[in-house]
């Protein structure tokens, strides 16, 4: 079991409830006129998603990232009215640009999509569907809890709102943790133990069908939460490892606290609204919705999963190795999905390596050297012990 957070947190940027709705300045805003005018003046540059041609936008988003997400309540909602002068296609491009400013976009599925449409596809959770493919409401959750490396940030863009329902709901993991620590410490301790999460079919041959991780973890003085109850129940059924009574009641307690309306911030998405929130410390959900018959009016939300830029030396090294790996497969005329197929590993693993989220294993390197015209040394980079460069000086200068 990982280290446990043992004290009640009082910081109102971490612990908040429904009354946060009365303080919209902490999470809700319109972009400045200066930023909007920059976007209007450079419409042709919207095709470039990296935001380099929009310094005002980049500066404002980075400032909001720090103030509202990293040091604030963990939630940022940009009012869709900010983009009233833009077409739907232009708003999507602005959204993608903002996502890229915030961090690195994850590939979300086997189709290598980094932006996924959330809409009702007539599926249900009970029949094995993914939550974003249904119109169901219910359990609060974090996104992608069945991945070893979950996204840091979730981004949502409302294209069309539902005919009825579909209200977005947010609850702080710190608020849940405080209440469990204060009232049900035995159950909180259980939630720091590992649970099986169903991978929902995203696994390779002979690989585990579940990921085994704790719901709560406390590291680097921060609380981390991963939770989706249906995935946990299914995961333990797959492993034929029944949940104990204490585990069941612990999960029920977490769900009960998360569904307490006094703890929940609610927001009705409007077309053009963009929402970004911390996937480690905010659980989210929605109410069930009713859709329009007209396909062009049906509820549509675009989702991104974002990883913050790495900061540690080790993470920077993984990014460097990942870029090198991408260069290798490009030289071999392979797309990531081609490499995944030939190496017999999930595309998710390939993208994790390329984007610096995961170390390339000796097994993968050995397999690659057998099927491709590469050597083992091609995968290992000489570590740069002078990342800031060197300065050549005369002896007298070095004495100063």
Coordinates of C-alpha atoms in Angstrom, one line a residue:
X1 CA 0.0 0.0 0.0
X2 CA 1.3 3.5 -0.9
X3 CA 1.8 6.3 1.6
X4 CA -1.5 7.6 2.9
X5 CA -2.6 11.3 3.4
X6 CA -3.3 11.4 7.1
X7 CA -4.5 15.0 7.6
X8 CA -7.7 16.9 6.8
X9 CA -7.0 19.4 4.0
X10 CA -8.5 22.9 4.4
X11 CA -7.1 24.6 1.3
X12 CA -10.3 25.8 -0.5
X13 CA -8.6 25.4 -3.9
X14 CA -8.3 21.7 -3.2
X15 CA -11.4 21.1 -1.1
X16 CA -14.6 22.6 -2.5
X17 CA -18.3 21.7 -2.7
X18 CA -21.5 22.9 -4.5
X19 CA -21.1 26.4 -3.1
X20 CA -18.2 26.8 -5.6
X21 CA -21.0 27.6 -8.1
X22 CA -21.4 30.9 -6.4
X23 CA -17.8 31.8 -7.1
X24 CA -17.6 31.4 -10.9
X25 CA -14.5 33.7 -11.0
X26 CA -12.5 30.8 -9.7
X27 CA -13.2 28.6 -12.8
X28 CA -15.3 30.4 -15.4
X29 CA -14.3 33.2 -17.8
X30 CA -14.2 34.6 -21.3
X31 CA -10.9 35.0 -23.2
X32 CA -9.7 38.6 -23.3
X33 CA -10.6 40.8 -26.3
X34 CA -6.9 41.0 -27.1
X35 CA -6.6 37.2 -27.5
X36 CA -9.9 37.0 -29.5
X37 CA -8.8 39.9 -31.8
X38 CA -5.5 38.0 -32.4
X39 CA -7.5 34.9 -33.5
X40 CA -9.7 36.9 -35.8
X41 CA -6.7 38.6 -37.4
X42 CA -5.0 35.4 -38.1
X43 CA -7.8 33.0 -39.2
X44 CA -5.7 31.4 -41.9
X45 CA -3.1 30.4 -39.3
X46 CA -5.7 28.3 -37.4
X47 CA -4.7 25.3 -39.5
X48 CA -1.4 25.2 -37.4
X49 CA -2.4 23.5 -34.1
X50 CA 0.8 24.3 -32.1
X51 CA -0.3 27.9 -31.4
X52 CA 3.1 29.4 -32.3
X53 CA 1.5 32.1 -34.4
X54 CA -0.8 33.2 -31.5
X55 CA 1.4 34.5 -28.7
X56 CA -1.4 36.3 -26.9
X57 CA -3.5 33.1 -26.8
X58 CA -0.4 31.1 -25.7
X59 CA 0.4 33.5 -22.9
X60 CA -3.2 33.7 -21.7
X61 CA -3.8 29.9 -21.7
X62 CA -0.5 29.3 -19.9
X63 CA -1.5 31.8 -17.3
X64 CA -4.9 30.2 -16.8
X65 CA -3.3 26.8 -16.6
X66 CA -1.3 28.0 -13.6
X67 CA -3.9 30.1 -11.9
X68 CA -7.0 28.0 -12.4
X69 CA -5.8 24.4 -12.9
X70 CA -2.4 23.9 -11.2
X71 CA -2.8 26.4 -8.3
X72 CA -6.5 26.9 -8.4
X73 CA -9.6 24.6 -8.1
X74 CA -8.4 22.3 -10.9
X75 CA -11.2 23.4 -13.2
X76 CA -11.3 25.9 -16.1
X77 CA -14.4 26.6 -18.2
X78 CA -14.0 29.0 -21.1
X79 CA -17.3 30.6 -22.1
X80 CA -18.4 29.6 -25.6
X81 CA -19.5 33.2 -26.1
X82 CA -15.8 34.0 -26.5
X83 CA -16.0 32.3 -29.9
X84 CA -19.3 33.8 -31.2
X85 CA -17.5 35.2 -34.3
X86 CA -16.1 31.9 -35.4
X87 CA -17.5 28.9 -37.3
X88 CA -17.8 25.5 -35.8
X89 CA -14.8 24.3 -37.7
X90 CA -12.7 27.2 -36.6
X91 CA -13.8 26.7 -32.9
X92 CA -12.6 23.0 -33.2
X93 CA -9.2 24.3 -34.5
X94 CA -9.0 26.8 -31.6
X95 CA -9.8 24.1 -29.1
X96 CA -7.1 21.8 -30.5
X97 CA -4.6 24.7 -30.4
X98 CA -5.5 25.4 -26.7
X99 CA -5.1 21.7 -25.9
X100 CA -1.6 21.6 -27.5
X101 CA -0.6 24.7 -25.5
X102 CA -1.7 23.0 -22.3
X103 CA 0.4 19.8 -22.9
X104 CA 0.8 16.7 -25.1
X105 CA -2.3 15.0 -26.4
X106 CA -2.8 11.3 -25.8
X107 CA -3.9 8.8 -28.5
X108 CA -7.2 7.6 -27.2
X109 CA -8.0 4.5 -29.3
X110 CA -6.7 2.1 -32.0
X111 CA -7.6 4.6 -34.7
X112 CA -4.8 6.9 -33.3
X113 CA -7.4 9.6 -32.6
X114 CA -6.3 12.4 -30.2
X115 CA -9.7 14.1 -30.4
X116 CA -12.6 11.8 -29.8
X117 CA -16.3 12.6 -30.3
X118 CA -18.5 11.8 -27.3
X119 CA -22.0 10.9 -28.5
X120 CA -24.7 8.3 -27.9
X121 CA -24.0 5.3 -30.1
X122 CA -26.8 3.3 -28.7
X123 CA -24.5 1.3 -26.4
X124 CA -24.7 0.6 -22.7
X125 CA -22.2 0.1 -19.9
X126 CA -23.9 -3.1 -19.0
X127 CA -23.2 -4.6 -22.4
X128 CA -19.5 -3.6 -22.3
X129 CA -19.8 -0.2 -24.0
X130 CA -17.6 2.7 -23.0
X131 CA -19.2 5.5 -21.0
X132 CA -18.6 8.0 -23.8
X133 CA -20.6 5.8 -26.2
X134 CA -23.8 5.9 -24.2
X135 CA -26.4 8.5 -23.0
X136 CA -26.2 7.1 -19.5
X137 CA -25.6 9.2 -16.4
X138 CA -24.5 7.8 -13.0
X139 CA -21.2 7.0 -11.5
X140 CA -18.6 9.7 -11.0
X141 CA -15.2 8.7 -12.3
X142 CA -11.8 9.7 -13.5
X143 CA -10.9 9.2 -17.2
X144 CA -8.9 6.2 -18.4
X145 CA -8.5 4.6 -15.0
X146 CA -7.7 1.3 -16.8
X147 CA -4.4 2.7 -18.1
X148 CA -1.2 2.5 -16.1
X149 CA -0.4 6.1 -17.0
X150 CA -3.6 8.1 -16.9
X151 CA -4.0 11.6 -18.5
X152 CA -3.2 14.6 -16.3
X153 CA -5.9 16.7 -17.8
X154 CA -9.3 16.1 -19.6
X155 CA -10.5 18.6 -22.2
X156 CA -14.0 18.9 -23.5
X157 CA -15.5 21.1 -26.3
X158 CA -19.3 21.3 -26.6
X159 CA -20.3 21.2 -30.3
X160 CA -24.0 20.5 -29.7
X161 CA -25.9 20.3 -26.4
X162 CA -28.5 17.6 -25.7
X163 CA -32.2 18.2 -26.1
X164 CA -32.6 17.6 -22.4
X165 CA -30.2 16.6 -19.6
X166 CA -26.5 15.9 -19.9
X167 CA -25.6 18.3 -17.1
X168 CA -21.9 18.1 -16.4
X169 CA -21.0 17.2 -12.7
X170 CA -17.6 17.7 -10.9
X171 CA -16.5 16.7 -7.4
X172 CA -13.2 17.1 -5.7
X173 CA -11.2 14.0 -4.7
X174 CA -9.9 16.0 -1.7
X175 CA -13.5 16.6 -0.5
X176 CA -14.2 12.9 -0.7
X177 CA -10.9 12.0 1.0
X178 CA -11.5 14.4 3.8
X179 CA -14.9 13.0 4.6
X180 CA -13.7 9.4 4.5
X181 CA -10.7 10.3 6.7
X182 CA -13.0 12.0 9.2
X183 CA -15.7 9.4 9.3
X184 CA -14.6 6.0 7.8
X185 CA -10.8 5.7 8.0
X186 CA -10.9 1.9 7.7
X187 CA -12.6 2.2 4.3
X188 CA -10.3 5.0 3.2
X189 CA -7.3 2.7 4.0
X190 CA -8.9 0.0 1.9
X191 CA -9.1 2.4 -1.1
X192 CA -5.3 2.8 -0.9
X193 CA -5.0 -0.9 -1.7
X194 CA -4.9 -2.1 -5.3
X195 CA -8.0 -3.0 -7.3
X196 CA -8.4 -4.7 -10.7
X197 CA -9.6 -2.3 -13.5
X198 CA -11.1 -3.9 -16.6
X199 CA -9.1 -2.8 -19.7
X200 CA -12.3 -3.1 -21.8
X201 CA -10.6 -5.2 -24.5
X202 CA -7.5 -3.0 -24.8
X203 CA -4.9 -5.7 -24.3
X204 CA -2.6 -7.9 -26.3
X205 CA -2.4 -11.7 -26.5
X206 CA -1.1 -13.2 -23.2
X207 CA -1.4 -9.8 -21.5
X208 CA -3.5 -9.2 -18.4
X209 CA -7.0 -8.1 -19.1
X210 CA -6.9 -5.8 -16.1
X211 CA -4.6 -3.1 -14.6
X212 CA -3.9 -3.4 -10.9
X213 CA -3.8 0.0 -9.2
X214 CA -5.0 1.8 -6.0
X215 CA -7.9 4.2 -6.1
X216 CA -6.1 6.7 -3.9
X217 CA -2.4 7.4 -3.9
X218 CA -0.4 10.1 -2.1
X219 CA 2.9 11.1 -3.6
X220 CA 5.0 14.2 -4.0
X221 CA 2.7 15.8 -1.4
X222 CA -0.3 15.4 -3.8
X223 CA -3.4 13.3 -3.8
X224 CA -4.1 11.1 -6.9
X225 CA -7.3 9.3 -7.6
X226 CA -8.4 6.9 -10.2
X227 CA -12.0 5.5 -10.2
X228 CA -14.7 4.1 -12.3
X229 CA -16.8 1.6 -10.4
X230 CA -18.1 -0.5 -13.3
X231 CA -14.5 -1.1 -14.5
X232 CA -13.5 -2.3 -11.0
X233 CA -16.5 -4.6 -10.6
X234 CA -15.8 -6.0 -14.1
X235 CA -12.1 -6.3 -13.5
X236 CA -12.5 -8.4 -10.4
X237 CA -15.0 -10.7 -12.2
X238 CA -12.5 -11.2 -15.1
X239 CA -9.8 -12.1 -12.6
X240 CA -12.2 -14.3 -10.7
X241 CA -11.1 -12.4 -7.6
X242 CA -14.3 -11.4 -5.8
X243 CA -14.3 -8.1 -4.0
X244 CA -14.3 -8.5 -0.2
X245 CA -17.2 -7.1 1.9
X246 CA -14.9 -4.3 3.1
X247 CA -13.8 -3.5 -0.5
X248 CA -17.5 -3.4 -1.6
X249 CA -18.6 -1.1 1.3
X250 CA -15.5 1.1 0.7
X251 CA -16.5 1.6 -2.9
X252 CA -20.1 2.2 -1.9
X253 CA -19.0 4.9 0.5
X254 CA -16.9 6.6 -2.1
X255 CA -19.8 6.6 -4.5
X256 CA -22.2 7.8 -1.9
X257 CA -20.1 10.8 -1.0
X258 CA -19.4 11.7 -4.7
X259 CA -23.1 11.6 -5.4
X260 CA -24.1 13.9 -2.5
X261 CA -25.3 17.0 -4.3
X262 CA -23.9 19.2 -1.6
X263 CA -20.4 18.1 -2.8
X264 CA -21.0 18.5 -6.5
X265 CA -20.5 21.5 -8.9
X266 CA -23.0 21.3 -11.8
X267 CA -22.7 23.0 -15.1
X268 CA -24.8 22.9 -18.3
X269 CA -22.6 22.8 -21.4
X270 CA -23.5 25.3 -24.1
X271 CA -22.2 25.2 -27.7
X272 CA -18.6 26.5 -27.9
X273 CA -17.9 26.0 -24.2
X274 CA -14.5 24.5 -23.4
X275 CA -13.8 22.7 -20.1
X276 CA -10.4 21.5 -18.8
X277 CA -10.0 19.8 -15.5
X278 CA -7.4 17.9 -13.4
X279 CA -8.0 14.2 -14.0
X280 CA -6.1 13.2 -10.8
X281 CA -8.1 15.3 -8.3
X282 CA -11.5 15.8 -9.9
X283 CA -14.1 13.1 -10.5
X284 CA -16.7 13.9 -13.1
X285 CA -19.9 12.6 -14.5
X286 CA -23.1 13.8 -16.2
X287 CA -26.8 13.3 -15.9
X288 CA -28.6 11.0 -18.4
X289 CA -29.7 12.9 -21.5
X290 CA -32.4 12.9 -24.1
X291 CA -31.3 13.6 -27.7
X292 CA -32.8 15.2 -30.8
X293 CA -34.0 13.0 -33.7
X294 CA -32.2 15.3 -36.2
X295 CA -28.7 13.9 -36.5
X296 CA -27.2 17.4 -37.0
X297 CA -28.6 18.6 -33.7
X298 CA -27.6 15.5 -31.6
X299 CA -25.4 16.0 -28.5
X300 CA -21.8 16.1 -29.5
X301 CA -18.8 16.8 -27.3
X302 CA -15.1 16.5 -28.3
X303 CA -12.7 15.1 -25.8
X304 CA -9.0 15.3 -25.4
X305 CA -6.7 13.6 -22.9
X306 CA -3.7 15.7 -22.1
X307 CA -0.3 15.1 -20.4
X308 CA 1.5 18.0 -18.8
X309 CA 5.0 18.6 -20.0
X310 CA 7.5 16.5 -18.0
X311 CA 9.7 18.3 -15.6
X312 CA 12.0 15.7 -14.0
X313 CA 15.4 14.7 -15.6
X314 CA 14.1 11.1 -15.9
X315 CA 10.9 12.2 -17.7
X316 CA 12.9 14.4 -20.1
X317 CA 15.1 11.4 -20.9
X318 CA 12.0 9.3 -21.7
X319 CA 10.8 12.0 -24.0
X320 CA 14.2 12.1 -25.7
X321 CA 14.2 8.3 -26.2
X322 CA 10.6 8.4 -27.4
X323 CA 11.5 11.0 -30.1
X324 CA 14.4 8.8 -31.1
X325 CA 12.1 5.7 -31.4
X326 CA 9.7 7.7 -33.5
X327 CA 12.6 8.7 -35.8
X328 CA 13.6 5.0 -36.1
X329 CA 10.1 3.8 -37.2
X330 CA 9.8 6.8 -39.6
X331 CA 13.1 5.8 -41.2
X332 CA 11.7 2.3 -41.5
X333 CA 8.5 3.7 -43.2
X334 CA 6.3 2.4 -40.4
X335 CA 3.4 4.2 -38.9
X336 CA 2.9 3.7 -35.1
X337 CA 0.1 1.3 -35.7
X338 CA 2.2 -0.7 -38.2
X339 CA 5.0 -0.9 -35.6
X340 CA 2.5 -2.0 -32.9
X341 CA 1.2 -4.8 -35.1
X342 CA 4.7 -6.0 -36.1
X343 CA 6.0 -5.9 -32.5
X344 CA 2.8 -7.5 -31.3
X345 CA 2.1 -4.8 -28.6
X346 CA -0.9 -2.5 -28.2
X347 CA -0.8 0.8 -30.0
X348 CA -1.3 2.4 -26.6
X349 CA 2.1 1.1 -25.6
X350 CA 3.7 2.4 -28.8
X351 CA 2.3 5.9 -28.2
X352 CA 3.3 5.9 -24.6
X353 CA 6.9 5.2 -25.7
X354 CA 6.9 7.8 -28.4
X355 CA 5.4 10.5 -26.2
X356 CA 7.8 9.7 -23.3
X357 CA 5.2 8.2 -20.9
X358 CA 6.8 4.8 -20.8
X359 CA 10.3 3.2 -21.0
X360 CA 11.0 1.0 -24.0
X361 CA 11.6 -2.5 -22.6
X362 CA 14.6 -4.7 -23.5
X363 CA 12.0 -7.3 -24.8
X364 CA 10.6 -4.8 -27.3
X365 CA 14.1 -3.8 -28.4
X366 CA 15.1 -7.5 -28.8
X367 CA 12.0 -8.2 -30.9
X368 CA 12.6 -5.1 -33.1
X369 CA 16.2 -6.1 -33.8
X370 CA 15.0 -9.5 -35.0
X371 CA 12.4 -8.2 -37.5
X372 CA 13.8 -4.8 -38.5
X373 CA 17.2 -3.7 -39.9
X374 CA 18.2 -2.0 -36.7
X375 CA 20.8 -2.6 -33.9
X376 CA 20.3 -2.6 -30.2
X377 CA 22.5 0.5 -29.9
X378 CA 20.1 2.4 -32.1
X379 CA 17.6 2.5 -29.2
X380 CA 20.0 3.7 -26.6
X381 CA 21.1 7.4 -26.6
X382 CA 24.3 8.7 -25.1
X383 CA 23.2 10.7 -22.0
X384 CA 24.1 14.4 -22.4
X385 CA 25.8 15.4 -19.2
X386 CA 26.0 19.0 -20.4
X387 CA 22.4 19.8 -21.4
X388 CA 23.1 23.5 -21.2
X389 CA 26.2 23.3 -23.5
X390 CA 29.8 23.9 -22.7
X391 CA 31.9 27.0 -22.6
X392 CA 35.6 27.0 -23.7
X393 CA 37.8 29.4 -21.8
X394 CA 41.4 30.2 -21.4
X395 CA 43.1 29.3 -18.1
X396 CA 43.1 32.9 -16.8
X397 CA 39.3 33.2 -17.5
X398 CA 38.6 30.0 -15.6
X399 CA 40.3 31.3 -12.6
X400 CA 37.9 34.2 -12.2

